XYZ file of C-alpha atoms in Angstrom:
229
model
C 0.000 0.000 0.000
C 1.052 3.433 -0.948
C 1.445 5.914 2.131
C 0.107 9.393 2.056
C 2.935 11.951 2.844
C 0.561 14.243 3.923
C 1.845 16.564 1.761
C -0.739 16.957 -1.060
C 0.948 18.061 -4.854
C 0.734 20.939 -6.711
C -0.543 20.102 -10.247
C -1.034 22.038 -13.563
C -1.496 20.952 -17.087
C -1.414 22.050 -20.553
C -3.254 19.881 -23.471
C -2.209 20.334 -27.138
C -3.930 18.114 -30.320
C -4.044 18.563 -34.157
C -5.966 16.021 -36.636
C -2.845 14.774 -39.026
C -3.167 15.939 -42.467
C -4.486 11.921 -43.967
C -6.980 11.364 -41.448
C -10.381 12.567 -41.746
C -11.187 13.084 -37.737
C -8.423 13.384 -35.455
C -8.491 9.666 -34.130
C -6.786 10.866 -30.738
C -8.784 11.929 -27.200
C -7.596 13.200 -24.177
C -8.269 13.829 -20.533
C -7.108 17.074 -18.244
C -9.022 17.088 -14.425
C -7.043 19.003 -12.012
C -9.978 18.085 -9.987
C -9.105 14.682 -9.680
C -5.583 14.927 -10.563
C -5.790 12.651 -13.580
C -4.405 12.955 -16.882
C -4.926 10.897 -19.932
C -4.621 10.715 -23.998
C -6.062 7.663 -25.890
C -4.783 7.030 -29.666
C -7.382 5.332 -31.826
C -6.318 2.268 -33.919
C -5.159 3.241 -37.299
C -6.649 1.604 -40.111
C -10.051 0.341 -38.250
C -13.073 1.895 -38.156
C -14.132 4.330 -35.975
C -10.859 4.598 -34.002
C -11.765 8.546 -32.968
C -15.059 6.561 -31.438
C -12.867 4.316 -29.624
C -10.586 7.008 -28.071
C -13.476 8.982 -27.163
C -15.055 6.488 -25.445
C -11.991 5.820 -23.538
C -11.608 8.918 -21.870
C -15.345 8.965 -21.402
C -15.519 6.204 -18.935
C -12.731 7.311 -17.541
C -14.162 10.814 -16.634
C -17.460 9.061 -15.667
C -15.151 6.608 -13.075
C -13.377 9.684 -12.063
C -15.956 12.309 -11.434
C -16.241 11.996 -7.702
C -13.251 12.371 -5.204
C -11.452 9.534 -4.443
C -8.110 8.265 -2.546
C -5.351 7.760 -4.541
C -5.269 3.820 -4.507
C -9.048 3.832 -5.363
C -8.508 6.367 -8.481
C -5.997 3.708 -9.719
C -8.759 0.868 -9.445
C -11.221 3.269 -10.657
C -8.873 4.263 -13.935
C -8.085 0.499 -14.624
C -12.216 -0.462 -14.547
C -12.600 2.416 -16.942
C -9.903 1.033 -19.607
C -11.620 -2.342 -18.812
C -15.308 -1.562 -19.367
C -14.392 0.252 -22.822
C -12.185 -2.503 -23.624
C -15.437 -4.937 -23.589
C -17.669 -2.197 -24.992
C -15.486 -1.853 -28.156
C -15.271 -5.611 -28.627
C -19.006 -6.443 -27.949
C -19.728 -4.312 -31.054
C -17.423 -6.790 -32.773
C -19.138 -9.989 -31.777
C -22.582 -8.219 -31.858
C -21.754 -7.714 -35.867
C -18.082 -9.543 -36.803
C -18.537 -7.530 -40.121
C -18.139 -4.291 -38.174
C -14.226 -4.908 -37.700
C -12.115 -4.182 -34.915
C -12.738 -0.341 -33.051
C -9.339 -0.070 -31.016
C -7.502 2.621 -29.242
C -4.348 2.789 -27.409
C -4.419 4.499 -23.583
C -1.827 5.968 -21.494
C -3.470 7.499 -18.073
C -1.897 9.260 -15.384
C -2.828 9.600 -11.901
C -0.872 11.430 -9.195
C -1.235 11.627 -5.582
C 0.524 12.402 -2.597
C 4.282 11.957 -3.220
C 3.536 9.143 -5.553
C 2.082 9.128 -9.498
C 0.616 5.979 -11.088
C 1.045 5.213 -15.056
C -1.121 3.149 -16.102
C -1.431 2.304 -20.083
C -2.740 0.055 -23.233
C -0.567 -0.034 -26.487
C 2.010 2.484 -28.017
C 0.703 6.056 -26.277
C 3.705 6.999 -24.186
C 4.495 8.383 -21.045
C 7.784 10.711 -20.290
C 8.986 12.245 -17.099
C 11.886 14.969 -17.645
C 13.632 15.097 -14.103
C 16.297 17.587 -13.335
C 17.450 17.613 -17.108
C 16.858 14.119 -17.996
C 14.312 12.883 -19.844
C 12.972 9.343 -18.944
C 10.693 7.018 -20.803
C 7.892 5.353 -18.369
C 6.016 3.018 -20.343
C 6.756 1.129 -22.254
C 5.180 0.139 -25.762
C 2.706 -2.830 -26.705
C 4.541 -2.796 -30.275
C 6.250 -5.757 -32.014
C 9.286 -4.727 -33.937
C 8.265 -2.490 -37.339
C 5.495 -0.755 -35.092
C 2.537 -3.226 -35.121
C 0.335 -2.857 -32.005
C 0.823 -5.968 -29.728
C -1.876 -4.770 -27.261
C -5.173 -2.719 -27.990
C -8.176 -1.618 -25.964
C -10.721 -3.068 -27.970
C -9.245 -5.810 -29.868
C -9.469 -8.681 -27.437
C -12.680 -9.697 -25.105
C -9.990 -8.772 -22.208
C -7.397 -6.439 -22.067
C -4.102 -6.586 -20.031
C -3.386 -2.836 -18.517
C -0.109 -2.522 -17.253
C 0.777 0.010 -14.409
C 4.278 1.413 -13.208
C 4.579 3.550 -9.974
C 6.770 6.394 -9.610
C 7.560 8.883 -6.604
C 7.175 12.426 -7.233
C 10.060 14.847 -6.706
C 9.748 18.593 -6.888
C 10.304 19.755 -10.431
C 8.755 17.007 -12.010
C 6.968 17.146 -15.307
C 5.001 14.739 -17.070
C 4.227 14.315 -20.963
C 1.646 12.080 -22.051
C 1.593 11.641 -25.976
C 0.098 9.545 -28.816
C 3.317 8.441 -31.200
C 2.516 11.116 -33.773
C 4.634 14.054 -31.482
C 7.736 11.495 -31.816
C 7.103 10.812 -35.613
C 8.269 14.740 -35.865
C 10.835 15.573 -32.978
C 13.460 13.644 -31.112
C 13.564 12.959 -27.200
C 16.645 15.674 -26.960
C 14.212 18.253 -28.861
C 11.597 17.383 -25.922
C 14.395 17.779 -23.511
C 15.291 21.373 -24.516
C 11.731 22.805 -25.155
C 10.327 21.071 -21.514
C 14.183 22.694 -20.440
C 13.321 26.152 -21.368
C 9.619 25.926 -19.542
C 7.324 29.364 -20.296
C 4.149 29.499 -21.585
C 2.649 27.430 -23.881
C 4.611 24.717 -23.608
C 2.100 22.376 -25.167
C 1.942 24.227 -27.911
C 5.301 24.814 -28.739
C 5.959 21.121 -28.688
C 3.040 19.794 -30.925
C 4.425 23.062 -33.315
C 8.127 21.585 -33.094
C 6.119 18.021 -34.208
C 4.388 19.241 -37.375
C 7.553 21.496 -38.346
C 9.574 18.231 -38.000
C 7.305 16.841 -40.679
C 4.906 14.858 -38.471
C 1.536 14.269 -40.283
C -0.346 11.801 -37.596
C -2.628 13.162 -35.114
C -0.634 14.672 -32.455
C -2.287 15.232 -29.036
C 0.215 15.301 -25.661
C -0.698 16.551 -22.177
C 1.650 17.969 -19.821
C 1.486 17.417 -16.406
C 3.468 19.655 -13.425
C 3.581 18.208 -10.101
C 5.370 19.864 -6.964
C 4.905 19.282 -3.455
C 2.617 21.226 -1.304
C 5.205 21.733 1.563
């Protein structure tokens, strides 16, 4: 069990998201509630149908499992039943009507809470942390080598979330991404950009992105967390 340091976090955020110039909707969704100090961005699956349905629904349930306030251990739960009850939603459809086709998304969530943040995620969306200069990679992606998703919400009747807890130090900021941002910048580009802080920082990164020649949907949230005391 996690213990409370009684020393609850400062948090701020910044969301950024483009449609990429061959899609028709932008297929990605995200999630910003200070409220409940969750974060999340949810890729839908390329080449199925309906993947900015699938996203969308995503971070639906999870705002619906997240509206009231809740301990940090029980947001966790709360986040994972989300991913899961979308994950069967998504593939009824599929065995309702097998003509349909797979609806899929990929999911990376963050949760924070006193002295600690949770990652919990579904496929390739990724989750940094840039601490005191370096730049760290959290997740870790459901790919097999060339790119192909090995993990989907959506394209199984059960899905296997995997989660990866972190402490918090003071300074800390958090980038959660679909792969588009890195299909247009490197992680030392990130690095100098987070580095430099100011306004807008969302912004200026998912600008960096397209000017690197990035056509996907690009959507990234980023998270600052500092302690309260």
């Amino acid at each position: 069990m996690v213990q409370p340091t009684g020393h609850p976090p400062i948090v701020d955020a910044e969301a950024a998201s483009r449609r990429g110039y061959s899609h028709s909707f932008n297929e990605d969704a995200y999630m910003v509630s200070l409220d409940a100090h969750v974060f999340a961005v949810a890729d839908g699956m390329g080449g199925h149908r309906d993947g900015h349905k699938a996203s969308g629904l995503i971070v639906s349930m999870l705002a619906q499992n997240l509206e009231q306030p809740l301990p940090f251990e029980e947001r966790i739960v709360a986040a994972q039943t989300a991913i899961e009850e979308a994950n069967a939603a998504l593939y009824n459809e599929t065995i309702i009507d097998p003509t349909l086709g797979i609806s899929g998304s990929t999911v990376v969530v963050l949760v924070v809470g006193e002295g600690y943040a949770c990652c919990l995620w579904v496929g390739d969306s990724r989750l940094y942390l840039m601490r005191r200069g370096r730049l760290y990679l959290i997740s870790d992606d459901h790919s097999a080598e060339g790119g192909a998703l090995t993990r989907a919400v959506g394209s199984a009747g059960t899905v296997s979330v995997e989660r990866r807890l972190v402490e918090i130090a003071d300074g800390d900021v958090f980038v959660l991404c679909s792969d588009g941002l890195l299909k247009g910048m490197t992680e030392e580009i990130m690095i100098d950009i987070l580095a430099a802080g100011g306004d807008s920082v969302a912004d200026r990164l998912l600008a960096k992105a397209v000017a690197g020649g990035s056509t996907d949907d690009i959507t990234l949230v980023v998270v600052w967390a500092q302690h309260d005391g």
